[in-house]
Short mmCIF file of C-alpha atoms and ligand atoms in Angstrom, two decimals:
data_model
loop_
_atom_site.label_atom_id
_atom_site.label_comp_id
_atom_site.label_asym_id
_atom_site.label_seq_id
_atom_site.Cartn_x
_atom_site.Cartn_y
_atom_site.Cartn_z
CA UNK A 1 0.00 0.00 0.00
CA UNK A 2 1.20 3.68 -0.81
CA UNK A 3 2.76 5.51 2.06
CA UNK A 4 1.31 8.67 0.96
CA UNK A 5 -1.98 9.53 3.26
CA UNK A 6 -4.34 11.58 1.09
CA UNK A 7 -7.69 11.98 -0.55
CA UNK A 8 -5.85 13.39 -3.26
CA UNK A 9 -1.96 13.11 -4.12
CA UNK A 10 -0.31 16.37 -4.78
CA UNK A 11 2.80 17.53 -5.72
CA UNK A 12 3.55 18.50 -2.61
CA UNK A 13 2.73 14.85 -0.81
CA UNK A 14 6.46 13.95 -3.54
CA UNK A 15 8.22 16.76 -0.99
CA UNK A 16 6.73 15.14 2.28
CA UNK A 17 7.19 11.74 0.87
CA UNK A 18 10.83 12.20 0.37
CA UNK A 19 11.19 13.77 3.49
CA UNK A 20 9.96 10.81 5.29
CA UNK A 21 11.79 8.34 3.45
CA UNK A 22 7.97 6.61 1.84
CA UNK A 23 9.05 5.08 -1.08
CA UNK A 24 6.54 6.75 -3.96
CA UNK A 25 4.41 4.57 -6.42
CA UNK A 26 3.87 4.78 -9.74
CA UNK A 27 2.73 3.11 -13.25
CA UNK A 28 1.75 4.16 -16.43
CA UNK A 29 -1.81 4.37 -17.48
CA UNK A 30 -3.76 5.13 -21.01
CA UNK A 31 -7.17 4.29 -20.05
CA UNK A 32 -10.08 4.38 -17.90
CA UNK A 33 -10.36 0.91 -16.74
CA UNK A 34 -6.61 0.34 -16.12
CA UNK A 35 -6.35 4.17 -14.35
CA UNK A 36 -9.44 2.95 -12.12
CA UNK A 37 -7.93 -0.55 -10.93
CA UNK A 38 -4.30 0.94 -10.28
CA UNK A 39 -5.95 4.06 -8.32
CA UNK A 40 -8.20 2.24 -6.06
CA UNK A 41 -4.85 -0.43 -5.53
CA UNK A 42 -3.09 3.03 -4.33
CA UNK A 43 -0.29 3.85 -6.99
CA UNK A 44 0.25 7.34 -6.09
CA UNK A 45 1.23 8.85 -9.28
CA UNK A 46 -0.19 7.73 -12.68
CA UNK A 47 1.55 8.62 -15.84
CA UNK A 48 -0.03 8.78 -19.16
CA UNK A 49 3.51 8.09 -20.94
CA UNK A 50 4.09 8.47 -24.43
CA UNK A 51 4.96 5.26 -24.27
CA UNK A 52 1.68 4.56 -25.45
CA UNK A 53 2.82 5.21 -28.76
CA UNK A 54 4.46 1.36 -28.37
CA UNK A 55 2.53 -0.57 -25.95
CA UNK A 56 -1.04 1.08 -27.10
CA UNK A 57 -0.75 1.70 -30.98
CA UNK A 58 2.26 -0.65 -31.97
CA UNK A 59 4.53 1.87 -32.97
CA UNK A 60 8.10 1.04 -32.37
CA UNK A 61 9.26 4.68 -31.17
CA UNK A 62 7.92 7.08 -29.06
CA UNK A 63 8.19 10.14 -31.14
CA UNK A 64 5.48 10.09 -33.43
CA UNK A 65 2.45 10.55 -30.79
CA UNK A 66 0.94 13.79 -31.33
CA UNK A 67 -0.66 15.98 -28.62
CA UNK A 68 -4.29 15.23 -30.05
CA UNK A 69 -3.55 11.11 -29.44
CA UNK A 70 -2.13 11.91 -26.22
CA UNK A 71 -5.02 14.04 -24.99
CA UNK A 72 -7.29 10.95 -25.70
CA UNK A 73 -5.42 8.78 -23.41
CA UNK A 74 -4.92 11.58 -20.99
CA UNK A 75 -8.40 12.50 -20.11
CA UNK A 76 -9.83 8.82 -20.03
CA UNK A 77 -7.02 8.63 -17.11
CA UNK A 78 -7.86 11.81 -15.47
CA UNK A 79 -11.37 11.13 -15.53
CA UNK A 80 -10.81 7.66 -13.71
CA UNK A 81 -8.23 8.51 -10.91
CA UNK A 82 -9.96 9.59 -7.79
CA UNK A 83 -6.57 9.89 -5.79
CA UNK A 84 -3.52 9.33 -7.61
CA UNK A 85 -1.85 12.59 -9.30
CA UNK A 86 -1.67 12.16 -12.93
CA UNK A 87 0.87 13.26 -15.00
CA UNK A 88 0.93 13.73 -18.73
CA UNK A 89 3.81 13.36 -21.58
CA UNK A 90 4.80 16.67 -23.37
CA UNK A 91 5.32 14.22 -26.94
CA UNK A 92 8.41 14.72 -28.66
CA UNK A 93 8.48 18.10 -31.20
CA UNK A 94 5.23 19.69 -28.83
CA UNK A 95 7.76 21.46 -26.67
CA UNK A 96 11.59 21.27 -27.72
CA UNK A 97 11.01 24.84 -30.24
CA UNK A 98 10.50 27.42 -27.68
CA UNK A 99 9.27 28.00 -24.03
CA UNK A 100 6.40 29.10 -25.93
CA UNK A 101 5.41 26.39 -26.99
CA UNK A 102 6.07 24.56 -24.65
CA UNK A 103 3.51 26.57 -22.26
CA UNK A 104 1.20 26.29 -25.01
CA UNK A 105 1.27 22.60 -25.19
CA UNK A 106 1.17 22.42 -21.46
CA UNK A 107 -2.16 24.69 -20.90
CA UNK A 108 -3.69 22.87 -23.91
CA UNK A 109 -3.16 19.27 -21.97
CA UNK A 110 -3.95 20.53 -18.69
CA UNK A 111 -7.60 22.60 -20.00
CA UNK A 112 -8.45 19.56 -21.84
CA UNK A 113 -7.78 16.92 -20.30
CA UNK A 114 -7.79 17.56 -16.39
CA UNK A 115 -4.91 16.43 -15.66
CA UNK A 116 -2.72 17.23 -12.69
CA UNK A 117 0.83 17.88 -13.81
CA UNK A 118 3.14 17.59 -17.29
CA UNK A 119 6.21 15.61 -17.88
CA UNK A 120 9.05 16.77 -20.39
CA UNK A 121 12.64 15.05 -21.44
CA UNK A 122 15.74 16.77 -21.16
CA UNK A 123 18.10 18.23 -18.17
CA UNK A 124 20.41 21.32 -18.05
CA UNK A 125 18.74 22.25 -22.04
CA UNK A 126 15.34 22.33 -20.94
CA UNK A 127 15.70 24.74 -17.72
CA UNK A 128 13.99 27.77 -19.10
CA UNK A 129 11.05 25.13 -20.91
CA UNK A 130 10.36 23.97 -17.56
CA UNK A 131 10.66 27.42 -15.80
CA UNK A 132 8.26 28.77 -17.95
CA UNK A 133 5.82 25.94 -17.47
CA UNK A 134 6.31 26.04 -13.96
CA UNK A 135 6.00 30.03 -14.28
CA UNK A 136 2.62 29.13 -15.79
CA UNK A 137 1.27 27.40 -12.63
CA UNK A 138 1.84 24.02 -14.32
CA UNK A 139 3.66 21.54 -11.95
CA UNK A 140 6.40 19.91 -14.16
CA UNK A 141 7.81 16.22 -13.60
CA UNK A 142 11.35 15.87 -15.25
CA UNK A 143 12.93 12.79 -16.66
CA UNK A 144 16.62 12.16 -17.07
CA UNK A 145 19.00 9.27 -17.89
CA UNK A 146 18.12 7.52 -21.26
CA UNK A 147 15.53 9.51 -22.33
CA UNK A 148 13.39 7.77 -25.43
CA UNK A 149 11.92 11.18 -27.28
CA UNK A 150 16.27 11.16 -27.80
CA UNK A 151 16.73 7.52 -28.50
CA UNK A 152 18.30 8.31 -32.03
CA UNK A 153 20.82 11.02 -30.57
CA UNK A 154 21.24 8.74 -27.86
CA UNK A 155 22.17 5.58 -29.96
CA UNK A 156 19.35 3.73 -28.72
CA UNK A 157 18.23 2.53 -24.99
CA UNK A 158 21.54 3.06 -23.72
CA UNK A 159 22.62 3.19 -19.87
CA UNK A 160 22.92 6.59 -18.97
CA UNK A 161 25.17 8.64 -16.22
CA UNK A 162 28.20 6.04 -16.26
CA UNK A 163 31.81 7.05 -15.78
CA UNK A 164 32.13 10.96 -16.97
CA UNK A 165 28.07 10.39 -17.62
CA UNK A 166 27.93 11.35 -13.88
CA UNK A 167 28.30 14.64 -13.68
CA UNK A 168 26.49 15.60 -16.82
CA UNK A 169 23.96 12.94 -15.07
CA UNK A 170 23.93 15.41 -11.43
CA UNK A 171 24.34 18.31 -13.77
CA UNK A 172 20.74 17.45 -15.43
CA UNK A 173 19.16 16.56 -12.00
CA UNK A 174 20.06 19.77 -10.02
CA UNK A 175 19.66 22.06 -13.31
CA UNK A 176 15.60 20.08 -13.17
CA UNK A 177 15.58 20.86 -9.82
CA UNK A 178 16.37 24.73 -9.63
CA UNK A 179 14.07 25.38 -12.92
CA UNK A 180 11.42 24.27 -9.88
CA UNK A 181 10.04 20.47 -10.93
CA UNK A 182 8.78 19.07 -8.01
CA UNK A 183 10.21 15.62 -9.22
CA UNK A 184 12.49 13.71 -12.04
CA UNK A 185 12.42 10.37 -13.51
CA UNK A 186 15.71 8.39 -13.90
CA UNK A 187 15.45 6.18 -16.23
CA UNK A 188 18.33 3.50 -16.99
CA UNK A 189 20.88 4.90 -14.47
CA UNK A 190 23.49 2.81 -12.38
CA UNK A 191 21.97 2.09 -9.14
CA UNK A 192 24.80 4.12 -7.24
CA UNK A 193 24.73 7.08 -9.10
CA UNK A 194 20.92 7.41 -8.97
CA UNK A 195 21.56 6.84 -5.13
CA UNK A 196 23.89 9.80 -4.92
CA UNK A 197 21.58 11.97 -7.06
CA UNK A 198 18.64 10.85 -4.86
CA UNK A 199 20.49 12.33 -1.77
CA UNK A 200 21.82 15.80 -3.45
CA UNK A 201 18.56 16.82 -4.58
CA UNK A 202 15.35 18.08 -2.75
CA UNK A 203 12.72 16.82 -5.40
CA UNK A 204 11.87 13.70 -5.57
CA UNK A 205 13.68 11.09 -7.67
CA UNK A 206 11.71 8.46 -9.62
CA UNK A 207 13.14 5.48 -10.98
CA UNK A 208 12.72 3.45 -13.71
CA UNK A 209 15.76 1.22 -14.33
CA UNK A 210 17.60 3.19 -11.14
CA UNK A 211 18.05 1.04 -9.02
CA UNK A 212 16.42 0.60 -5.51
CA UNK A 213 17.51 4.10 -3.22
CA UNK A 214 15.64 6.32 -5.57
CA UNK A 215 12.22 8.01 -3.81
CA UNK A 216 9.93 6.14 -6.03
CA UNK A 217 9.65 3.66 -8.58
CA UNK A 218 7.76 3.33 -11.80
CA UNK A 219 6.97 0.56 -14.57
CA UNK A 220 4.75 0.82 -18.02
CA UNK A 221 2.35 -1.94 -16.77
CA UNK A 222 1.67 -3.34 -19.92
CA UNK A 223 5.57 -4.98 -18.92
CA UNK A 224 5.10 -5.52 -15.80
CA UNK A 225 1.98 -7.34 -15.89
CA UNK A 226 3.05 -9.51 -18.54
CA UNK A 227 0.68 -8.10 -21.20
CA UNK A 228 3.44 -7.02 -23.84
CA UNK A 229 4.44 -10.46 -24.36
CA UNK A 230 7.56 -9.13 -25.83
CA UNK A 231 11.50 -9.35 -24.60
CA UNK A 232 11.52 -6.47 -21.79
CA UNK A 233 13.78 -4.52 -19.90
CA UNK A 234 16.14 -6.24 -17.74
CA UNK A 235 14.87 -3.79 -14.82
CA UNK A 236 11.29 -4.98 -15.43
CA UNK A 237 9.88 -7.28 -12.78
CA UNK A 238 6.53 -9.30 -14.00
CA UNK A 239 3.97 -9.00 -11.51
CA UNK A 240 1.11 -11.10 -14.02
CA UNK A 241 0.93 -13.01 -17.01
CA UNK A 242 -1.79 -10.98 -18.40
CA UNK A 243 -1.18 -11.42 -22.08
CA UNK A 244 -1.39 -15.57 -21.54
CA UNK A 245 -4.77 -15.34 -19.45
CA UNK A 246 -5.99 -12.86 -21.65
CA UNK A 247 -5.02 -15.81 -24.86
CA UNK A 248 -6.73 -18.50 -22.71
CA UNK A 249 -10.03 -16.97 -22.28
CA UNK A 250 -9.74 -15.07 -26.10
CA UNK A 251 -8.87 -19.43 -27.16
CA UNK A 252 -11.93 -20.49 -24.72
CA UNK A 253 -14.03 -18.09 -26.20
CA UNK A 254 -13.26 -19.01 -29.95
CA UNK A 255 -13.99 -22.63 -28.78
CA UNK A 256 -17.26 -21.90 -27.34
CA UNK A 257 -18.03 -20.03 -30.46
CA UNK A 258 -17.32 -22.65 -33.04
CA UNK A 259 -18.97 -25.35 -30.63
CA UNK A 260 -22.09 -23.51 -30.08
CA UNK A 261 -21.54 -23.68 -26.14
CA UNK A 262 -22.07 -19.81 -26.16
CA UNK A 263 -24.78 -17.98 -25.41
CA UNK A 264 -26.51 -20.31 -23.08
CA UNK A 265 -30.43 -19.87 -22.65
CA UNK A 266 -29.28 -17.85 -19.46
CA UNK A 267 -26.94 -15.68 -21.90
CA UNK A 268 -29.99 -14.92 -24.13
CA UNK A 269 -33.48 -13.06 -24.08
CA UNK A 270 -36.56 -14.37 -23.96
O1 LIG B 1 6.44 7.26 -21.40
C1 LIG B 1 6.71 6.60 -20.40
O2 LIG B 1 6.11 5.55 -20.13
C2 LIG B 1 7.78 7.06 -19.53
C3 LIG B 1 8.21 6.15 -18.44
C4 LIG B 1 9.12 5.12 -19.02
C5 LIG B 1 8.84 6.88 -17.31
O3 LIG B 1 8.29 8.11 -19.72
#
């Protein structure tokens, strides 16, 4: 169960969370029924990750979700979550031109889809984007480390923030920090380094691929519940099998079909 006591998690529960040492959960979401069952199981932070551009519509990188596809996803989730703080993906080329845009994008996700808070890539480069979002009374979630909107410039899902990677690595996380996010993702970092970065900064530090001492953790659940049936992350730990019970009862179901076992009178009007 979450550590967080609230009716409704803010950004300021990641402050007293950290503070107190209560680890901080979270998962991605892209729908109602998923946002519903993760809220009520008390994740404390929900993401609506452009991610979904590969475990929702197939695609194999994240940067061709548009803000439009991602305000779909956003407000089924927003709509759903009762407690947990949701946070939405800036996509890739919605907020990388100007601080601008990139308050543009932000108001235009938060007045449409009712979410709480946005999430953009990027470290020391992106401290006057998130300044100005922040400026704009948008709460901004950062995300460091292997960062997929950059996978091409990055050479692919590459460990981040090892040997002189460290310092550029702290660089990123206290430039996040002083722009005024009230938390960061680190995602594929050595478990040491994300340790140190954990204790240097005040925000909170959420991991993905970071090893255990960060102040929270988070997953895309389609991996960790074993629904993408795919080879996953070596950090992913599978929780479910979802994507076999899911092919049992879809096989069960084609079987009752053929047979003619389904409907039964009970399934069927009168
Ligand atoms: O889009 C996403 O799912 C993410 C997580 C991997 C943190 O950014």
């Amino acid at each position: 169960m979450s550590g967080i006591e609230a009716k409704r998690v803010r950004t300021r529960h990641f402050f007293e969370a950290k503070a107190a040492g209560s680890p901080i959960s979270a998962l991605t979401s892209y729908d109602a029924l998923s946002a519903r069952i993760f809220d009520e199981a008390g994740i404390d932070m929900l993401l609506v990750g452009d991610s979904a551009a590969n475990v929702v519509l197939g695609r194999e990188t994240t940067l061709s979700i548009t803000v439009e596809e991602m305000i779909v996803f956003a407000k089924a989730v927003a709509l759903a979550a009762r407690r947990a703080l949701v946070v939405v993906d800036l996509p890739f080329g919605s907020y990388q031109t100007s601080p601008e845009q990139a308050v543009a994008t932000a108001v235009k996700i938060m007045k449409e889809t009712g979410a709480h808070a946005v999430k953009v890539e990027g470290g020391e480069e992106r401290t006057d984007t998130i300044a100005a979002i922040v400026a704009a009374g948008v709460p901004v979630c950062g995300h460091i480390g292997f960062t997929p909107q950059s996978e091409h410039a990055l050479g692919g899902p590459v460990i981040q923030g090892r040997g002189s990677g460290a310092e550029k690595l702290a660089r990123d996380a206290r430039a996040v920090e002083a722009a005024g996010a009230f938390a960061v993702v680190l995602e594929m970092v050595p478990a040491q380094i994300a340790a140190e970065v954990t204790r240097e900064i005040s925000i909170a530090t959420i991991g993905i691929g970071a090893g255990p001492d960060t102040d929270g953790q988070i997953l895309v659940w389609q991996d960790a519940f074993g629904l993408n049936q795919g080879k996953t992350a070596r950090f992913v730990r599978h929780y479910a099998s979802l994507g076999d019970s899911l092919f049992d009862a879809a096989r069960a179901y084609a079987d009752d079909v053929s047979t003619r076992n389904f409907p039964a009178v009970e399934e069927s009007y009168e």
